PDB file of C-alpha atoms in Angstrom:
ATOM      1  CA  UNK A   1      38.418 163.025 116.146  1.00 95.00           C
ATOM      2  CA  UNK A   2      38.265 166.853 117.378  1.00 96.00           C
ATOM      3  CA  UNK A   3      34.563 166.410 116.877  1.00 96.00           C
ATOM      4  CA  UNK A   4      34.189 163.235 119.173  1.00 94.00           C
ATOM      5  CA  UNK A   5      37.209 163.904 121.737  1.00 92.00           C
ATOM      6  CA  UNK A   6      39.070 161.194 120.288  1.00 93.00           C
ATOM      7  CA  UNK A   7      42.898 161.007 120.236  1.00 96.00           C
ATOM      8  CA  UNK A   8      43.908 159.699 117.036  1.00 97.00           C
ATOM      9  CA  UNK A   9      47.415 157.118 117.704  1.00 97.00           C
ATOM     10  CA  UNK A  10      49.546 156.982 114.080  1.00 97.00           C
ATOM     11  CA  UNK A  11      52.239 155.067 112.649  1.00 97.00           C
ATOM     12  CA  UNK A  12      54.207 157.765 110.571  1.00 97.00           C
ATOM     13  CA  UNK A  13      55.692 157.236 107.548  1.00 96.00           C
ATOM     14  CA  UNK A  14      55.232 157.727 103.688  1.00 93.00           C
ATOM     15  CA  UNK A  15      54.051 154.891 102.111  1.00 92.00           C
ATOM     16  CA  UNK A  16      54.907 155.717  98.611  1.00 94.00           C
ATOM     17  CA  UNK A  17      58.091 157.030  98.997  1.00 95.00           C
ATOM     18  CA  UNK A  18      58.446 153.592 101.097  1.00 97.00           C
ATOM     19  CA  UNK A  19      57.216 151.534  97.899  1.00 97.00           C
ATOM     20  CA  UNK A  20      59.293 153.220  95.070  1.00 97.00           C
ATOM     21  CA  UNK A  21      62.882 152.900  97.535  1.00 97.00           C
ATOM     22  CA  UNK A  22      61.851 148.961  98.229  1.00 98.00           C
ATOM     23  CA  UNK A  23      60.585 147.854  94.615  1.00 97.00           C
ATOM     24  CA  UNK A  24      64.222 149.503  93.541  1.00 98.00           C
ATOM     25  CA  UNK A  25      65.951 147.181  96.293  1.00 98.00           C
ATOM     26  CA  UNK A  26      64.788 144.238  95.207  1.00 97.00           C
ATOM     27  CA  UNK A  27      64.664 144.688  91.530  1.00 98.00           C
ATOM     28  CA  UNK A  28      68.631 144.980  92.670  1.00 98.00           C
ATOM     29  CA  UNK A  29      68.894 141.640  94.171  1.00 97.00           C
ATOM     30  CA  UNK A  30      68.923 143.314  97.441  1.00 97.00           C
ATOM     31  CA  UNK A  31      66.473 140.996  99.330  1.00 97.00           C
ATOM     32  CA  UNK A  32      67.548 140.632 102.691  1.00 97.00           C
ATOM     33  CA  UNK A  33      66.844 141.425 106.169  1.00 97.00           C
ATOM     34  CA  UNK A  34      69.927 144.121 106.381  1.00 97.00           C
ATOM     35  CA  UNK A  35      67.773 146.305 103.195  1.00 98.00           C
ATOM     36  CA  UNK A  36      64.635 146.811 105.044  1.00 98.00           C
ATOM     37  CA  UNK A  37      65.892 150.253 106.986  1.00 97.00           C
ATOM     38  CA  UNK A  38      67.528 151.706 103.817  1.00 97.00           C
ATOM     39  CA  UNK A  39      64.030 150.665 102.476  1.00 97.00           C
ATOM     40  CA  UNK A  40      62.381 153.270 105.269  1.00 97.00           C
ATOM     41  CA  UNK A  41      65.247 156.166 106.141  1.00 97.00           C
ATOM     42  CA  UNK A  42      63.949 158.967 109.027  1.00 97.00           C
ATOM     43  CA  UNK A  43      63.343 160.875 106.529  1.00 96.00           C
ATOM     44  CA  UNK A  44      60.210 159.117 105.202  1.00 97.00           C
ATOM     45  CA  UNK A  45      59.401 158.633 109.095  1.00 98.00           C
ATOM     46  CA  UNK A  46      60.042 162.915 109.810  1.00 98.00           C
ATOM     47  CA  UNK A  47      57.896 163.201 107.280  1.00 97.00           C
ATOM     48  CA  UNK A  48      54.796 161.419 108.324  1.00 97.00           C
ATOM     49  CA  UNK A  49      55.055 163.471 111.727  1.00 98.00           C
ATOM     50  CA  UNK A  50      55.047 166.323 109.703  1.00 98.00           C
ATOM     51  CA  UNK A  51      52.267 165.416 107.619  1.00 97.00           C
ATOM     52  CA  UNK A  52      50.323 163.965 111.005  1.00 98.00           C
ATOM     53  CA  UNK A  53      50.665 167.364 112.676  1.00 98.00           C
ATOM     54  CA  UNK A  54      50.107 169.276 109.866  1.00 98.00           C
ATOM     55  CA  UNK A  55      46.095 167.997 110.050  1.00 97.00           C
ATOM     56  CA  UNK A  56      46.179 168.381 113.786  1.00 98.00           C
ATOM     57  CA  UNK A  57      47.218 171.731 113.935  1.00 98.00           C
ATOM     58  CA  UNK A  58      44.545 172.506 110.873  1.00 97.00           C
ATOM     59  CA  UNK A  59      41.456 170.328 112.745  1.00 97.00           C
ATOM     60  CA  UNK A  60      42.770 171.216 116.366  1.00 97.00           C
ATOM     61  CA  UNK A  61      42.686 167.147 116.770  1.00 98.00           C
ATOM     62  CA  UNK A  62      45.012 165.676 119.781  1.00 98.00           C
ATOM     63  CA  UNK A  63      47.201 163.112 117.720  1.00 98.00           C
ATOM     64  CA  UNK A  64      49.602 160.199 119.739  1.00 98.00           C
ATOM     65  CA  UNK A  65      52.527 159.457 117.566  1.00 98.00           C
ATOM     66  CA  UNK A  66      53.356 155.386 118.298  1.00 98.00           C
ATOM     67  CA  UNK A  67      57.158 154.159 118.114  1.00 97.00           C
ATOM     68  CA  UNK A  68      59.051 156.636 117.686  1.00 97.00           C
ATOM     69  CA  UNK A  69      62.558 155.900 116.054  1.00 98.00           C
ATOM     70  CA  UNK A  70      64.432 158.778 115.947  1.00 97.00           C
ATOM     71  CA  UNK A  71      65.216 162.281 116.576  1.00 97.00           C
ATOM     72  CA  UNK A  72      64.715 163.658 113.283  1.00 97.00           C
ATOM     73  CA  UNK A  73      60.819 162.517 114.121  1.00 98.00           C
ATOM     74  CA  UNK A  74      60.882 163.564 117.631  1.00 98.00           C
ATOM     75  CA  UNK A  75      62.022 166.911 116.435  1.00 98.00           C
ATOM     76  CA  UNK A  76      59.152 167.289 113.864  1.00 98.00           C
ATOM     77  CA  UNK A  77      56.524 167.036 116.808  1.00 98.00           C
ATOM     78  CA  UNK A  78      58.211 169.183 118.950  1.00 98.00           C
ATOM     79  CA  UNK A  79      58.407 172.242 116.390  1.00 98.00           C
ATOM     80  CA  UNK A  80      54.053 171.396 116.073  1.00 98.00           C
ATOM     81  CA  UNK A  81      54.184 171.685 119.784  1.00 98.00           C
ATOM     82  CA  UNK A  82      55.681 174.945 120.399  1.00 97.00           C
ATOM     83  CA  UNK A  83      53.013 175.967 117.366  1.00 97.00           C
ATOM     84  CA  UNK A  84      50.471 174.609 119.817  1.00 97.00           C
ATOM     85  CA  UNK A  85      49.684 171.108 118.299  1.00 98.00           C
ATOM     86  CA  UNK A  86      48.420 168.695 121.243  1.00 98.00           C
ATOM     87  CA  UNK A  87      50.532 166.025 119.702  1.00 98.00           C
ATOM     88  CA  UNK A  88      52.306 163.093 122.483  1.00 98.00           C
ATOM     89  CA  UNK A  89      55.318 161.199 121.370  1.00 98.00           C
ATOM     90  CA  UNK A  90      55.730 157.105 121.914  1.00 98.00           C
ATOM     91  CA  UNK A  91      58.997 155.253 122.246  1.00 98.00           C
ATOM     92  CA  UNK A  92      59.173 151.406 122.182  1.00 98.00           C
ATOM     93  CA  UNK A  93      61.276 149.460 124.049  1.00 97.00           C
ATOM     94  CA  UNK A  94      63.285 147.695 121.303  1.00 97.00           C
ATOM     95  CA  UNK A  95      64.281 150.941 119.742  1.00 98.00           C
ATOM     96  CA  UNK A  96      65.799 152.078 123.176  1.00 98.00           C
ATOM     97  CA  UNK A  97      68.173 149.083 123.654  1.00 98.00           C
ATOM     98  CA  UNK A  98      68.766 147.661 120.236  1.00 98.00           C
ATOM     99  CA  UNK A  99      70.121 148.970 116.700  1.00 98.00           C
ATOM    100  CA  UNK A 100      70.088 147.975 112.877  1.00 97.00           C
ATOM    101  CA  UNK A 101      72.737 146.032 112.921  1.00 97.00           C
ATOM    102  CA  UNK A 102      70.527 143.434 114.754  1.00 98.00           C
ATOM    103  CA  UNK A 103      68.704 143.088 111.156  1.00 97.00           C
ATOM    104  CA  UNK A 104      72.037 142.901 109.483  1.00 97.00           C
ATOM    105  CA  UNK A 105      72.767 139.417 111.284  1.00 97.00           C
ATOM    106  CA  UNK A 106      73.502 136.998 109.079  1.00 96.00           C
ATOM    107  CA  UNK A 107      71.973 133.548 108.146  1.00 95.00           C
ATOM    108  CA  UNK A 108      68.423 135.168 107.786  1.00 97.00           C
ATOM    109  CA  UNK A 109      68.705 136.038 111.821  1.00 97.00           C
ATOM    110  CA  UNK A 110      67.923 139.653 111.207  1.00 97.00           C
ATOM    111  CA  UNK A 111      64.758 138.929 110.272  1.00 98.00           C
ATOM    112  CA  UNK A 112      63.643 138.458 114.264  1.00 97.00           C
ATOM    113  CA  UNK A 113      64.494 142.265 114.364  1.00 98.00           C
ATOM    114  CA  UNK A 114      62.658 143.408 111.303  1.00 98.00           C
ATOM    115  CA  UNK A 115      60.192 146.261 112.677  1.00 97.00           C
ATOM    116  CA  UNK A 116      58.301 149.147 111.315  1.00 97.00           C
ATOM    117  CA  UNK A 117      59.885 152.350 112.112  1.00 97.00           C
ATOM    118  CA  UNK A 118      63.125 150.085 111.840  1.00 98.00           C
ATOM    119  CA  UNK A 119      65.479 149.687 113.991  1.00 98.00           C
ATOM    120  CA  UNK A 120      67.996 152.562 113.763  1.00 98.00           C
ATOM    121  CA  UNK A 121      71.682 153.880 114.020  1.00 97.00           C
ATOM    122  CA  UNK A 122      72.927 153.484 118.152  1.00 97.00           C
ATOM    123  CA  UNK A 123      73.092 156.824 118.008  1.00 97.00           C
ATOM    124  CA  UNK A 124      69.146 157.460 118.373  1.00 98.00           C
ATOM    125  CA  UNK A 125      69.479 155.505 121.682  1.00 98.00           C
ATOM    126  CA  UNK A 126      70.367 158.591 123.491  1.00 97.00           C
ATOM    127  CA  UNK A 127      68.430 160.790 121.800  1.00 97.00           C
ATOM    128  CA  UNK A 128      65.046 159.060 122.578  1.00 98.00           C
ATOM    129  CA  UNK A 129      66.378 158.222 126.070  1.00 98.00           C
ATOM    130  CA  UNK A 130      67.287 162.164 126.865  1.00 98.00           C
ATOM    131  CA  UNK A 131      63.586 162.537 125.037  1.00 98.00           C
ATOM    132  CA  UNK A 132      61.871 160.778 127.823  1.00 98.00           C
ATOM    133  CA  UNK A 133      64.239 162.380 130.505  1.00 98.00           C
ATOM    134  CA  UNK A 134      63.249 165.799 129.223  1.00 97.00           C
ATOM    135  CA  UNK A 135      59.757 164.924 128.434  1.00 97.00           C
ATOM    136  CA  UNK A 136      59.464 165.502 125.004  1.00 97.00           C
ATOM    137  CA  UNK A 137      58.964 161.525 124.678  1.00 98.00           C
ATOM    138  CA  UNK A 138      56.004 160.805 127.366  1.00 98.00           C
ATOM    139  CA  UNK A 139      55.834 157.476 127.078  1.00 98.00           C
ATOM    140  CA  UNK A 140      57.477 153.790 126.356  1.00 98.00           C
ATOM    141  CA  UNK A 141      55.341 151.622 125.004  1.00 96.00           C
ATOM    142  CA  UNK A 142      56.644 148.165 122.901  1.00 93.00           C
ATOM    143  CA  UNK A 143      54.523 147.368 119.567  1.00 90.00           C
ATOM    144  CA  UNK A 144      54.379 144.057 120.660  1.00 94.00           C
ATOM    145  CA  UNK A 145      54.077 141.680 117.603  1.00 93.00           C
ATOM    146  CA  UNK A 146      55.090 137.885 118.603  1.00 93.00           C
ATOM    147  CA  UNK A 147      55.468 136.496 115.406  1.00 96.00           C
ATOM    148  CA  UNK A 148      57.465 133.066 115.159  1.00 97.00           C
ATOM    149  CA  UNK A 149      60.697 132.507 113.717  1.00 97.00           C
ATOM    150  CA  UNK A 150      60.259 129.821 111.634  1.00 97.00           C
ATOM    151  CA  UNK A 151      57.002 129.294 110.231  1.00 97.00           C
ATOM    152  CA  UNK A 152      56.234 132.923 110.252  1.00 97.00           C
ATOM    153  CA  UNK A 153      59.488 135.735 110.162  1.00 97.00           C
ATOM    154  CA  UNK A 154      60.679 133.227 107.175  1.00 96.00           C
ATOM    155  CA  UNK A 155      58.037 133.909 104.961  1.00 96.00           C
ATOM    156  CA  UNK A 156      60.197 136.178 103.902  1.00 96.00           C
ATOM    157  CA  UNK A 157      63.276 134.151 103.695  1.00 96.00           C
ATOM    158  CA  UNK A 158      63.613 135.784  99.725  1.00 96.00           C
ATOM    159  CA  UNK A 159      62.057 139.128  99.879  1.00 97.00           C
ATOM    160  CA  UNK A 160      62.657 141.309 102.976  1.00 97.00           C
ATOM    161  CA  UNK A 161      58.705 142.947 102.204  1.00 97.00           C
ATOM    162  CA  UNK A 162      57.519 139.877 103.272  1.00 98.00           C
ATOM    163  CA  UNK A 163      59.140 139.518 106.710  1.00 98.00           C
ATOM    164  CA  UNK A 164      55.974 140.202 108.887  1.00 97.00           C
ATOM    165  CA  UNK A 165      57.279 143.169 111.239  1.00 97.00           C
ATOM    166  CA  UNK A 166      57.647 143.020 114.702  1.00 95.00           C
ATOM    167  CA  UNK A 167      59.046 141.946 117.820  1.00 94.00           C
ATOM    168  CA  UNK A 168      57.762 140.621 121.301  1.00 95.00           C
ATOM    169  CA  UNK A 169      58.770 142.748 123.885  1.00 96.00           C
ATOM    170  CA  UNK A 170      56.135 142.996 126.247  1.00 95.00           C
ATOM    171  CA  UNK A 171      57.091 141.266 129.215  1.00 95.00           C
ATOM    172  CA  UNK A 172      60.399 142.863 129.430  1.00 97.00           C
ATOM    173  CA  UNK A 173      59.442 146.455 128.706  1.00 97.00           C
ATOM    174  CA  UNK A 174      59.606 147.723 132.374  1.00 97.00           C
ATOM    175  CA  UNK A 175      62.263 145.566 133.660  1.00 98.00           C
ATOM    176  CA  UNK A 176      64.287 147.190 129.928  1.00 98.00           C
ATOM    177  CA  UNK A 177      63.433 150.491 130.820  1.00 98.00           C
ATOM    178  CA  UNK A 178      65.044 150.127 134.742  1.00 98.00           C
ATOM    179  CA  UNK A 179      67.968 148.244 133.723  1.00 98.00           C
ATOM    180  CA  UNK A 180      69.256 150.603 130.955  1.00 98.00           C
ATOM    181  CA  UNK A 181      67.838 153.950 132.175  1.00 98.00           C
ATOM    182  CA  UNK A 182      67.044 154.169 135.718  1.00 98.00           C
ATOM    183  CA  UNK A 183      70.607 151.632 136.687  1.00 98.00           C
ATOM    184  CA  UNK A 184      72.223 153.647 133.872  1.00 98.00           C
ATOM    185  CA  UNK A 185      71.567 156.834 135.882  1.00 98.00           C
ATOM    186  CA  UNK A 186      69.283 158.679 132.760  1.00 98.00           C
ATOM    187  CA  UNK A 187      66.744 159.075 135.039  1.00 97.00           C
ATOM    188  CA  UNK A 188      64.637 158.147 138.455  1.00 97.00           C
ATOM    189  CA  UNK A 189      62.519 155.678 139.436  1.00 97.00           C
ATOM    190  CA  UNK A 190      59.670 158.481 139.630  1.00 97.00           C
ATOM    191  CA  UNK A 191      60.383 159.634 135.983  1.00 98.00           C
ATOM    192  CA  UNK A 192      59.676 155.793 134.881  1.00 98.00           C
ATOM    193  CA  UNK A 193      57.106 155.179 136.424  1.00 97.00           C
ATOM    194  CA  UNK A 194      55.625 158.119 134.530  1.00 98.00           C
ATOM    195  CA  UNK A 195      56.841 156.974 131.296  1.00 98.00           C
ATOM    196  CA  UNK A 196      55.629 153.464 132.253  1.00 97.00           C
ATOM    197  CA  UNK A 197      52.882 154.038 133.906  1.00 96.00           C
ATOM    198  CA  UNK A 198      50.758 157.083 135.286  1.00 97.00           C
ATOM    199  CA  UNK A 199      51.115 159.549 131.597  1.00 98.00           C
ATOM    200  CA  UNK A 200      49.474 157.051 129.539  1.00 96.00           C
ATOM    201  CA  UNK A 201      46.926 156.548 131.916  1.00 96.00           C
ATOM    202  CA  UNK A 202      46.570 160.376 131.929  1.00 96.00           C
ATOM    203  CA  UNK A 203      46.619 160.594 127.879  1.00 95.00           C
ATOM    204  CA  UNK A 204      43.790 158.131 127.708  1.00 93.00           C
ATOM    205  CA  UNK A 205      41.511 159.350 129.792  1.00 93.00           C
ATOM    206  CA  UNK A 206      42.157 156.093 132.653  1.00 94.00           C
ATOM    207  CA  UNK A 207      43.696 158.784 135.539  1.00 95.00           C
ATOM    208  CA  UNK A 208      43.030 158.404 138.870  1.00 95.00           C
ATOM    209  CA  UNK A 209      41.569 155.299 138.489  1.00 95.00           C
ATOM    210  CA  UNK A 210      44.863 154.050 136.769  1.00 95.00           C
ATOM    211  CA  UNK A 211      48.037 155.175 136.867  1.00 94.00           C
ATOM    212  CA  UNK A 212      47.853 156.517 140.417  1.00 94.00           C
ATOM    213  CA  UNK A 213      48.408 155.337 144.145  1.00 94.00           C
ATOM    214  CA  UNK A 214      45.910 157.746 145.692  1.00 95.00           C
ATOM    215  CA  UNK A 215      42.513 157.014 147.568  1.00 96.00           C
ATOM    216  CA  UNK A 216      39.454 156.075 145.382  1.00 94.00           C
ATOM    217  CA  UNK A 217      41.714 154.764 142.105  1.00 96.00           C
ATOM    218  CA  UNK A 218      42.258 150.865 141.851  1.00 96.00           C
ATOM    219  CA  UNK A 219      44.592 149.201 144.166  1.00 96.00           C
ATOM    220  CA  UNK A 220      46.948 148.302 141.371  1.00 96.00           C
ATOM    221  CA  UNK A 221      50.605 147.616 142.419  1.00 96.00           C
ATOM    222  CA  UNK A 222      53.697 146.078 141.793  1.00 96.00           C
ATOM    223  CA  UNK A 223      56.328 145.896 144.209  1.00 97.00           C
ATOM    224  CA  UNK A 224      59.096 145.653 142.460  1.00 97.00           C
ATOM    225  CA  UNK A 225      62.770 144.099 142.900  1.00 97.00           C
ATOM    226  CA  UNK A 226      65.379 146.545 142.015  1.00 97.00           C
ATOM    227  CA  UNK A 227      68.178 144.732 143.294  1.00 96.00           C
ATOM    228  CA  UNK A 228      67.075 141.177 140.687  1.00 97.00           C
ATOM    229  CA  UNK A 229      69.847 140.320 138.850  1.00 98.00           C
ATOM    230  CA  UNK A 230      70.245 138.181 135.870  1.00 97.00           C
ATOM    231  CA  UNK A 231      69.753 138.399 132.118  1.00 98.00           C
ATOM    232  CA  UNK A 232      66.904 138.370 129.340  1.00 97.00           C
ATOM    233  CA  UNK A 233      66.184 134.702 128.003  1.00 96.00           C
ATOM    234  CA  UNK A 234      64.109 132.663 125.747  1.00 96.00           C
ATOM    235  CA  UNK A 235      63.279 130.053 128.443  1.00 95.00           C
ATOM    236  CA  UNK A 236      61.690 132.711 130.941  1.00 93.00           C
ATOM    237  CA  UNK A 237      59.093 133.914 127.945  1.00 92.00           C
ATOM    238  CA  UNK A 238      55.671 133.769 128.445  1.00 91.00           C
ATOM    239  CA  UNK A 239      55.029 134.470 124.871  1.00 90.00           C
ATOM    240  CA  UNK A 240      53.843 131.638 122.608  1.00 93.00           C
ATOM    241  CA  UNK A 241      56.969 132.532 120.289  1.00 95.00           C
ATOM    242  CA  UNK A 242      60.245 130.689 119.325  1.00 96.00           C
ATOM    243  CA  UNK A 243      62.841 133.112 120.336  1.00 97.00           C
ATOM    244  CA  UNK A 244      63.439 136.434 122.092  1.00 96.00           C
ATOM    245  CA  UNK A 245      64.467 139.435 121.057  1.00 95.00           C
ATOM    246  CA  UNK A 246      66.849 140.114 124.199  1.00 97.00           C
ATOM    247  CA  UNK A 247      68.474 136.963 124.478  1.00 97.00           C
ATOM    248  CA  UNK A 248      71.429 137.317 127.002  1.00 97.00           C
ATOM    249  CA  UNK A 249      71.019 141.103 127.764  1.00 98.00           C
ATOM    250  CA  UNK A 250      71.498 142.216 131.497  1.00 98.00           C
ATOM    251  CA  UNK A 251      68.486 142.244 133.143  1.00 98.00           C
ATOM    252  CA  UNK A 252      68.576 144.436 136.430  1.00 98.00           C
ATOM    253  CA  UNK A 253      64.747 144.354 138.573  1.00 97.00           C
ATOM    254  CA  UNK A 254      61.612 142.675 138.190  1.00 96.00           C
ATOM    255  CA  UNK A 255      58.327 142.619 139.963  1.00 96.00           C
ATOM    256  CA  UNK A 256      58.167 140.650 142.741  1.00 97.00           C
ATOM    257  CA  UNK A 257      54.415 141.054 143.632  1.00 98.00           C
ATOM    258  CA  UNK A 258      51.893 142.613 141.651  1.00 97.00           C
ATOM    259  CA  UNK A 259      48.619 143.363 142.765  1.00 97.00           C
ATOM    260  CA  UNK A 260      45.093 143.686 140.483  1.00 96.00           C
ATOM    261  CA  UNK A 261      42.534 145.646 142.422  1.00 95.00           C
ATOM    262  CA  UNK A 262      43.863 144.749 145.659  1.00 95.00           C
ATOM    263  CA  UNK A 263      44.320 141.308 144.769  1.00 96.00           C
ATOM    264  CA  UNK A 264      47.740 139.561 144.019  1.00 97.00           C
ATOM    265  CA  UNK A 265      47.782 137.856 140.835  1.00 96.00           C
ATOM    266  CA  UNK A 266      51.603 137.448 140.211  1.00 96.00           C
ATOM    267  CA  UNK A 267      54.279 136.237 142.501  1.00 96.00           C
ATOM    268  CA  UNK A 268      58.100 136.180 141.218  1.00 92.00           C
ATOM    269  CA  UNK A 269      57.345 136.503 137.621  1.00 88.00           C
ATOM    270  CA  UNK A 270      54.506 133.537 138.003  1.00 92.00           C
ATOM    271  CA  UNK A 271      50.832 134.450 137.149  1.00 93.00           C
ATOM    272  CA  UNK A 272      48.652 133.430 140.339  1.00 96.00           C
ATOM    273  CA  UNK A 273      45.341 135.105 139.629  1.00 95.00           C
ATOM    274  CA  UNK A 274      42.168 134.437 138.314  1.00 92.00           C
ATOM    275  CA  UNK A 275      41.846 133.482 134.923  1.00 93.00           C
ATOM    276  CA  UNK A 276      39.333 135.686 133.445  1.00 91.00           C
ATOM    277  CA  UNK A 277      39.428 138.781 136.377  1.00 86.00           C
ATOM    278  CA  UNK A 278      39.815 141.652 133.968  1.00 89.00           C
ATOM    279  CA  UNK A 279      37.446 144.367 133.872  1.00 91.00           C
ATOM    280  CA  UNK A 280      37.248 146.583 130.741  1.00 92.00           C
ATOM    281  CA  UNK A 281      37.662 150.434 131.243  1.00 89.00           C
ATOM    282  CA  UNK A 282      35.954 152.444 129.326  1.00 84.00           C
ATOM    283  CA  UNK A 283      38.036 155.899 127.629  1.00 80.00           C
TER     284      UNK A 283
END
């Protein structure tokens, strides 16, 4: 990666330590939803950001930790940082707004919020948000996985392992981050845009072209509705998916025009583009 001028992106945690805690659960009867983030504490999450920066400040690589769970991780990249590592830290949406007791739901319903970090203590909430406010988190991202319900999430339905990890979450990323940081007064409409937006574009090697209103980058832009009010339902998905992971959470904004190259391809929430008018940008 140092060698090519690649940035490496890494889920952290310890695998092993991961499979010795989980074959335990089980073998105790413990096979439900509610055991998979005792199954995967920080510490084993810490850890892997340790062990990820340790080769990047040894190689001088440029490493992109992905959903970031909690501070005990954050923490770890920021001690490589002040050491010099080039190492950026992701949040995901669902670990911003929602907490493991969402997996502890009963009836099996945990299982929609089975993910990988897992869903943590409320507590983190704040610590991730004041991470992006500060700017030791750069950027929110959502590890979108739309697996089904039934058919799919209940594979697991006797063994937590199996529960294939994930949630959708990547139509309501933005309009999350507004409602419950920029209407909840944790920071600007600037600073997510920039979490959102224009430092990924910048970490990936897409900036100016992306990530920027200036002259000679691509007239992409969404006007968006900050005074939208309503909340977060299955109905208004347009994932091919059975439920959503936000059901009946305030929703405050949305886009009300967006704009591809200089071209409008979504009206209130409705995709009115041309199928097919991507281009592929080469990092």
């Amino acid at each position: 990666c140092k060698e090519l001028g690649v940035v490496l992106t890494a889920h952290c945690e310890n695998a092993e330590a991961i499979d010795v805690m989980q074959k335990k659960l089980i073998a105790e009867g413990k096979t439900g939803p509610e055991w998979h983030e005792p199954s995967r504490p920080r510490s084993v999450e810490a850890g892997g950001v340790q062990h990820l920066c340790e080769f990047a400040e040894r190689t001088g690589a440029t490493v992109y930790v992905v959903h970031t769970s909690c501070g005990e991780a954050v923490n770890q990249a920021m001690e490589a940082r002040n050491r010099g590592v080039d190492v950026t830290v992701e949040a995901v949406a669902p670990h911003l707004v929602l907490d493991k007791t969402y997996a502890e739901r009963p009836d099996f319903e945990g299982a929609k919020f089975v993910m990988s970090p897992p869903l943590r203590d409320k507590e983190e909430h704040e610590v991730l948000w004041n991470g992006l406010a500060d700017g030791s988190v750069s950027t929110v991202g959502t590890d979108h996985a739309p697996f089904n319900f039934c058919g799919q999430k209940d594979m697991g339905s006797e063994n937590f392992t199996l529960i294939p990890n994930g949630i959708p979450s990547i139509q309501e990323r933005v309009d999350l981050v507004h409602t419950y940081g920029v209407c909840t007064g944790k920071f600007d409409l600037r600073k997510m845009i920039e979490v959102c937006s224009s430092n990924i574009a910048k970490k990936f090697n897409m900036y100016p072209r992306k990530g920027a209103l200036v002259v000679g980058s691509d007239a992409d832009i969404v006007i968006y509705d900050t005074e939208y009010v309503d909340t977060f339902k299955h109905e208004d998905g347009l994932s091919n998916i059975d439920y959503s992971g936000f059901e009946g959470m305030e929703r405050k904004g949305r886009s009300d025009v967006v704009l591809l190259r200089g071209k409008v391809v979504a009206k209130q929430g409705k995709f009115v583009g041309e199928v097919g008018g991507g281009e592929y940008i080469s990092r």
